[in-house]
Short mmCIF file of C-alpha atoms in Angstrom, two decimals:
data_model
loop_
_atom_site.label_atom_id
_atom_site.label_comp_id
_atom_site.label_asym_id
_atom_site.label_seq_id
_atom_site.Cartn_x
_atom_site.Cartn_y
_atom_site.Cartn_z
CA MET X 18 95.91 67.04 86.77
CA ARG X 19 95.94 70.47 86.05
CA THR X 20 98.97 72.74 85.42
CA TYR X 21 99.20 75.71 87.50
CA LEU X 22 101.59 78.48 85.88
CA ALA X 23 103.23 81.13 87.63
CA GLU X 24 105.66 84.08 86.26
CA ILE X 25 107.64 86.35 88.19
CA LEU X 26 108.70 89.77 87.01
CA THR X 27 111.71 91.53 88.27
CA ILE X 28 111.85 94.89 87.93
CA GLY X 29 115.39 97.34 88.14
CA ASN X 30 118.01 98.33 86.30
CA GLU X 31 120.63 97.09 88.66
CA ILE X 32 119.24 93.52 86.99
CA LEU X 33 120.18 94.41 83.75
CA SER X 34 123.23 96.03 84.04
CA GLY X 35 124.94 93.25 85.91
CA ARG X 36 125.43 95.15 89.22
CA THR X 37 122.92 93.01 91.19
CA VAL X 38 122.71 89.21 90.84
CA ASN X 39 119.03 88.34 90.24
CA THR X 40 118.40 86.00 93.60
CA ASN X 41 115.27 87.49 94.11
CA ALA X 42 114.10 85.45 91.43
CA SER X 43 115.54 82.27 92.04
CA HIS X 44 113.97 82.43 95.34
CA ILE X 45 110.54 83.08 94.32
CA ALA X 46 110.72 80.13 91.88
CA ARG X 47 111.75 77.41 94.26
CA ARG X 48 109.06 78.89 96.49
CA LEU X 49 106.29 78.59 94.15
CA THR X 50 108.01 75.13 92.39
CA SER X 51 107.99 73.69 96.38
CA LEU X 52 103.83 74.62 96.17
CA GLY X 53 103.43 73.12 92.81
CA PHE X 54 103.56 75.65 90.68
CA THR X 55 105.26 75.33 87.26
CA VAL X 56 107.42 78.46 86.99
CA ARG X 57 107.19 79.41 82.60
CA ARG X 58 108.86 82.64 82.94
CA ILE X 59 111.18 85.25 84.83
CA THR X 60 111.11 88.46 83.09
CA VAL X 61 113.22 91.50 83.63
CA VAL X 62 112.66 94.79 83.28
CA MET X 63 113.69 98.58 83.36
CA ASP X 64 112.64 101.07 85.98
CA GLU X 65 110.41 102.79 83.62
CA LEU X 66 107.25 103.10 83.20
CA ASP X 67 105.97 101.58 79.81
CA GLU X 68 108.45 99.01 80.31
CA ILE X 69 107.00 97.97 83.59
CA SER X 70 103.40 97.94 82.31
CA GLN X 71 104.32 96.29 79.16
CA GLY X 72 106.03 93.70 81.14
CA PHE X 73 102.60 92.83 83.46
CA LYS X 74 100.27 93.43 80.18
CA GLU X 75 102.35 90.67 78.45
CA ALA X 76 102.21 88.57 81.60
CA ILE X 77 98.60 88.61 81.84
CA GLN X 78 97.60 88.02 78.26
CA ARG X 79 99.49 84.54 79.04
CA SER X 80 96.90 84.22 81.80
CA PRO X 81 98.94 82.21 84.82
CA LYS X 82 97.88 81.38 87.66
CA VAL X 83 100.06 83.93 89.75
CA ILE X 84 102.25 86.77 88.62
CA ILE X 85 104.96 88.08 91.59
CA SER X 86 107.10 90.88 90.80
CA THR X 87 109.67 91.93 92.90
CA GLY X 88 111.56 95.65 93.12
CA GLY X 89 109.92 99.17 92.65
CA LEU X 90 107.90 100.14 95.62
CA GLY X 91 110.13 102.00 97.58
CA PRO X 92 109.71 105.94 98.20
CA THR X 93 112.29 107.12 95.53
CA TYR X 94 111.33 108.36 92.06
CA ASP X 95 112.40 105.57 90.32
CA ASP X 96 110.40 103.32 92.24
CA LYS X 97 106.93 102.91 89.20
CA THR X 98 105.50 99.43 89.51
CA ALA X 99 102.73 100.21 91.65
CA GLU X 100 102.00 102.75 89.12
CA GLY X 101 103.27 100.60 86.03
CA LEU X 102 101.02 97.88 87.44
CA SER X 103 97.44 100.39 87.81
CA LEU X 104 98.44 101.38 84.05
CA ALA X 105 98.18 97.72 82.89
CA LEU X 106 95.24 97.15 84.46
CA GLY X 107 93.55 100.47 83.71
CA ARG X 108 93.13 100.84 87.82
CA LYS X 109 93.38 104.25 89.13
CA LEU X 110 96.65 104.82 91.33
CA VAL X 111 95.28 105.35 94.78
CA ILE X 112 95.75 105.90 98.36
CA ASN X 113 95.82 102.43 100.40
CA GLN X 114 94.30 103.20 103.74
CA LYS X 115 95.15 100.22 105.60
CA ALA X 116 99.03 100.87 103.71
CA LEU X 117 98.99 104.55 105.02
CA GLU X 118 98.55 103.70 108.21
CA GLU X 119 101.22 100.68 108.83
CA ILE X 120 103.63 103.39 107.08
CA GLU X 121 102.38 106.16 109.06
CA ASN X 122 102.94 103.78 112.45
CA LYS X 123 106.48 102.81 111.28
CA TYR X 124 107.95 106.12 110.82
CA ARG X 125 106.01 107.64 114.13
CA GLN X 126 107.60 105.29 115.71
CA LEU X 127 111.27 106.20 114.65
CA GLY X 128 109.95 109.87 115.39
CA LEU X 129 109.95 110.82 111.42
CA GLN X 130 107.04 112.78 109.97
CA ILE X 131 105.15 111.06 106.88
CA THR X 132 106.44 112.99 103.67
CA GLU X 133 105.02 112.77 99.82
CA GLU X 134 107.92 110.29 98.78
CA ARG X 135 107.40 107.83 102.15
CA ARG X 136 103.14 108.77 101.74
CA LYS X 137 103.47 107.25 97.90
CA MET X 138 104.66 103.52 99.28
CA ALA X 139 100.54 103.77 100.09
CA MET X 140 99.78 104.43 96.32
CA MET X 141 98.11 100.96 95.14
CA PRO X 142 95.69 100.12 92.04
CA GLU X 143 92.69 100.51 93.34
CA GLY X 144 91.45 97.24 94.92
CA SER X 145 94.40 96.16 96.10
CA ILE X 146 95.02 94.75 99.14
CA ALA X 147 97.79 95.67 101.35
CA ILE X 148 100.27 92.60 102.64
CA GLU X 149 101.83 94.06 105.95
CA ASN X 150 105.76 93.79 105.90
CA SER X 151 107.60 92.97 108.73
CA LYS X 152 110.99 93.68 107.75
CA GLY X 153 110.83 97.03 106.46
CA ILE X 154 108.33 99.88 105.25
CA ALA X 155 106.92 99.23 101.72
CA PRO X 156 103.62 97.19 101.64
CA GLY X 157 103.65 94.36 99.14
CA ILE X 158 100.38 95.05 96.59
CA TYR X 159 97.96 92.01 96.05
CA ILE X 160 95.22 91.94 93.68
CA GLU X 161 93.07 89.70 91.56
CA TYR X 162 92.53 90.32 87.79
CA ASN X 163 90.64 88.07 85.58
CA GLY X 164 91.55 85.11 87.83
CA ILE X 165 95.18 85.78 88.08
CA GLU X 166 96.85 86.24 92.20
CA ILE X 167 99.42 89.26 91.20
CA LEU X 168 101.59 89.75 93.92
CA ALA X 169 104.28 93.33 93.87
CA THR X 170 106.93 92.65 96.70
CA PRO X 171 109.87 95.58 97.29
CA GLY X 172 113.20 94.44 96.09
CA VAL X 173 114.74 94.18 99.37
CA PRO X 174 115.38 90.22 99.74
CA ARG X 175 114.38 90.10 103.16
CA GLU X 176 111.38 92.22 102.63
CA MET X 177 110.46 90.15 99.60
CA GLU X 178 110.96 87.18 101.41
CA ASP X 179 108.52 88.34 104.35
CA ILE X 180 105.68 89.32 102.15
CA LEU X 181 106.03 86.50 99.87
CA GLU X 182 105.37 83.85 102.84
CA THR X 183 102.70 86.43 104.71
CA PHE X 184 100.97 85.87 101.08
CA ILE X 185 101.30 82.31 100.89
CA LYS X 186 99.73 81.63 104.30
CA LYS X 187 97.19 84.56 104.50
CA TYR X 188 95.77 85.52 101.05
CA MET X 189 96.73 83.17 98.10
CA LYS X 190 93.71 81.64 97.23
CA LYS X 191 94.44 79.14 94.30
CA ARG X 192 96.57 76.18 95.28
CA PRO X 193 98.21 73.15 92.56
CA GLU X 194 96.53 69.66 93.29
CA VAL X 195 99.39 68.30 94.75
CA LYS X 196 100.09 67.75 98.57
CA TYR X 197 102.27 70.42 99.96
CA VAL X 198 104.06 69.27 103.44
CA GLU X 199 106.22 71.81 105.51
CA GLU X 200 108.01 70.69 108.44
CA THR X 201 109.98 72.93 110.61
CA ILE X 202 112.99 72.44 113.10
CA TYR X 203 115.38 74.31 115.40
CA ALA X 204 118.35 74.51 116.18
CA ASP X 205 120.34 76.44 118.51
CA LYS X 206 124.12 77.27 118.61
CA VAL X 207 124.79 77.19 114.96
CA MET X 208 125.29 80.02 112.60
CA GLU X 209 123.23 80.48 109.51
CA SER X 210 126.45 81.59 107.18
CA ALA X 211 128.07 78.27 108.88
CA LEU X 212 125.16 76.11 108.06
CA ALA X 213 124.25 77.53 104.54
CA PRO X 214 126.51 76.04 102.07
CA TYR X 215 125.14 72.74 103.36
CA VAL X 216 121.30 73.72 102.60
CA LYS X 217 122.52 74.78 99.03
CA GLN X 218 123.27 70.87 99.19
CA LEU X 219 120.40 69.68 99.78
CA VAL X 220 117.90 72.05 98.01
CA LYS X 221 119.81 70.78 95.18
CA LYS X 222 119.59 67.00 96.50
CA TYR X 223 116.51 66.72 97.12
CA ASP X 224 114.51 69.30 94.94
CA LEU X 225 112.62 71.03 98.18
CA TYR X 226 112.63 74.60 99.64
CA ILE X 227 115.02 75.21 102.11
CA LYS X 228 115.26 78.23 103.99
CA THR X 229 116.79 79.28 107.77
CA HIS X 230 115.11 81.97 109.59
CA PRO X 231 117.50 83.47 111.79
CA LYS X 232 115.80 83.36 115.50
CA GLY X 233 119.33 84.89 117.96
CA TYR X 234 122.15 86.64 117.00
CA GLU X 235 124.56 85.07 114.57
CA LEU X 236 127.96 85.89 116.66
CA SER X 237 127.04 85.37 120.11
CA ASN X 238 123.75 83.73 120.64
CA PRO X 239 123.03 81.83 117.10
CA SER X 240 119.61 79.97 116.99
CA LEU X 241 117.63 78.96 114.00
CA GLU X 242 114.18 78.07 112.99
CA ILE X 243 114.37 75.95 109.44
CA GLN X 244 111.21 75.56 106.71
CA ILE X 245 111.62 72.39 104.80
CA ALA X 246 109.04 72.22 102.29
CA GLY X 247 107.60 70.45 99.20
CA SER X 248 104.58 69.52 97.19
CA SER X 249 103.90 65.93 94.90
CA LYS X 250 100.95 63.78 93.85
CA ASP X 251 102.45 61.31 96.14
CA GLU X 252 102.22 61.76 99.67
CA GLU X 253 104.15 59.11 100.93
CA GLU X 254 106.92 60.42 98.28
CA ILE X 255 107.02 64.12 99.37
CA ARG X 256 106.98 63.22 103.18
CA LYS X 257 109.80 60.36 102.75
CA ARG X 258 111.78 62.95 100.65
CA ILE X 259 111.43 65.86 103.40
CA ASN X 260 111.97 62.80 106.01
CA GLU X 261 115.19 62.26 104.32
CA CYS X 262 116.70 65.51 104.09
CA ILE X 263 115.54 66.30 107.26
CA LYS X 264 117.95 63.23 108.60
CA GLU X 265 120.68 65.07 106.69
CA LEU X 266 120.26 68.37 107.47
CA GLU X 267 120.36 67.22 111.35
CA GLU X 268 123.60 65.60 111.15
CA TYR X 269 125.30 68.59 109.20
CA ILE X 270 123.97 70.93 112.22
CA LYS X 271 125.50 68.00 114.92
CA ASN X 272 128.47 68.50 113.16
CA LEU X 273 128.79 71.64 113.68
CA GLY X 274 128.38 71.65 117.06
CA GLY X 275 124.73 72.70 116.94
CA VAL X 276 121.92 71.42 119.30
CA ILE X 277 118.77 70.12 117.48
CA LYS X 278 115.81 71.34 119.50
CA ASN X 279 112.17 70.07 118.43
CA SER X 280 110.48 69.58 115.18
CA GLN X 281 106.73 70.64 114.14
CA GLN X 282 105.24 68.99 111.41
CA GLU X 283 102.51 71.51 109.59
CA ASN X 284 100.21 70.45 106.22
CA GLN X 285 98.67 72.14 104.00
#
């Protein structure tokens, strides 16, 4: 089996100063690992154009299958990821029309005009695909370069997670040669915050990707969609591990007063 290597690039002075914990990198690493990738390196760089460009260049030189960056796609002066990626690839920074239309529509719904700062979020390296952002404004950037799939996401965790999932499910072309199994369970009457410590334990115990997606209101009407995923060369082994994890997870939910609705298995 060939090894599918991945690299993660985090962009932000707040990470380097210690003000913000790099939870985005750990989330991306867990998700890529669940798909069968080997994350070879996680790099953090400053919000400076040369640093960002060099970070991408160095990652590209190591020829992983995928590079995922997080941070630096907003409207402010120090959001320089798109420009840094353009420099690294030697491609022009241009307006992506799909991205611009999505951004304009979102601001129009808020009754706001498009400004140069807001328009900036539609600037991408020539040849990029804009990945829709259903949790925020700035689209993700997806581009292939020398056989490497590169995805740039915003730094806001919920936006990063949303764009990453969309990329994996709709755009990613190269997957590790392993069996990937994903199952979803649904639960009512249990708060995400109450379940969170148990999810953390199960992630460590079973070495799986587990993600809770709130569908109701945390305090008044909690409802969760819970994604459990993993990969292995042995299909029977990964199915057994996921099923055992789900049994424990459902027990935790019931003990917290929650109600299991149903489950829906999905193989990719």
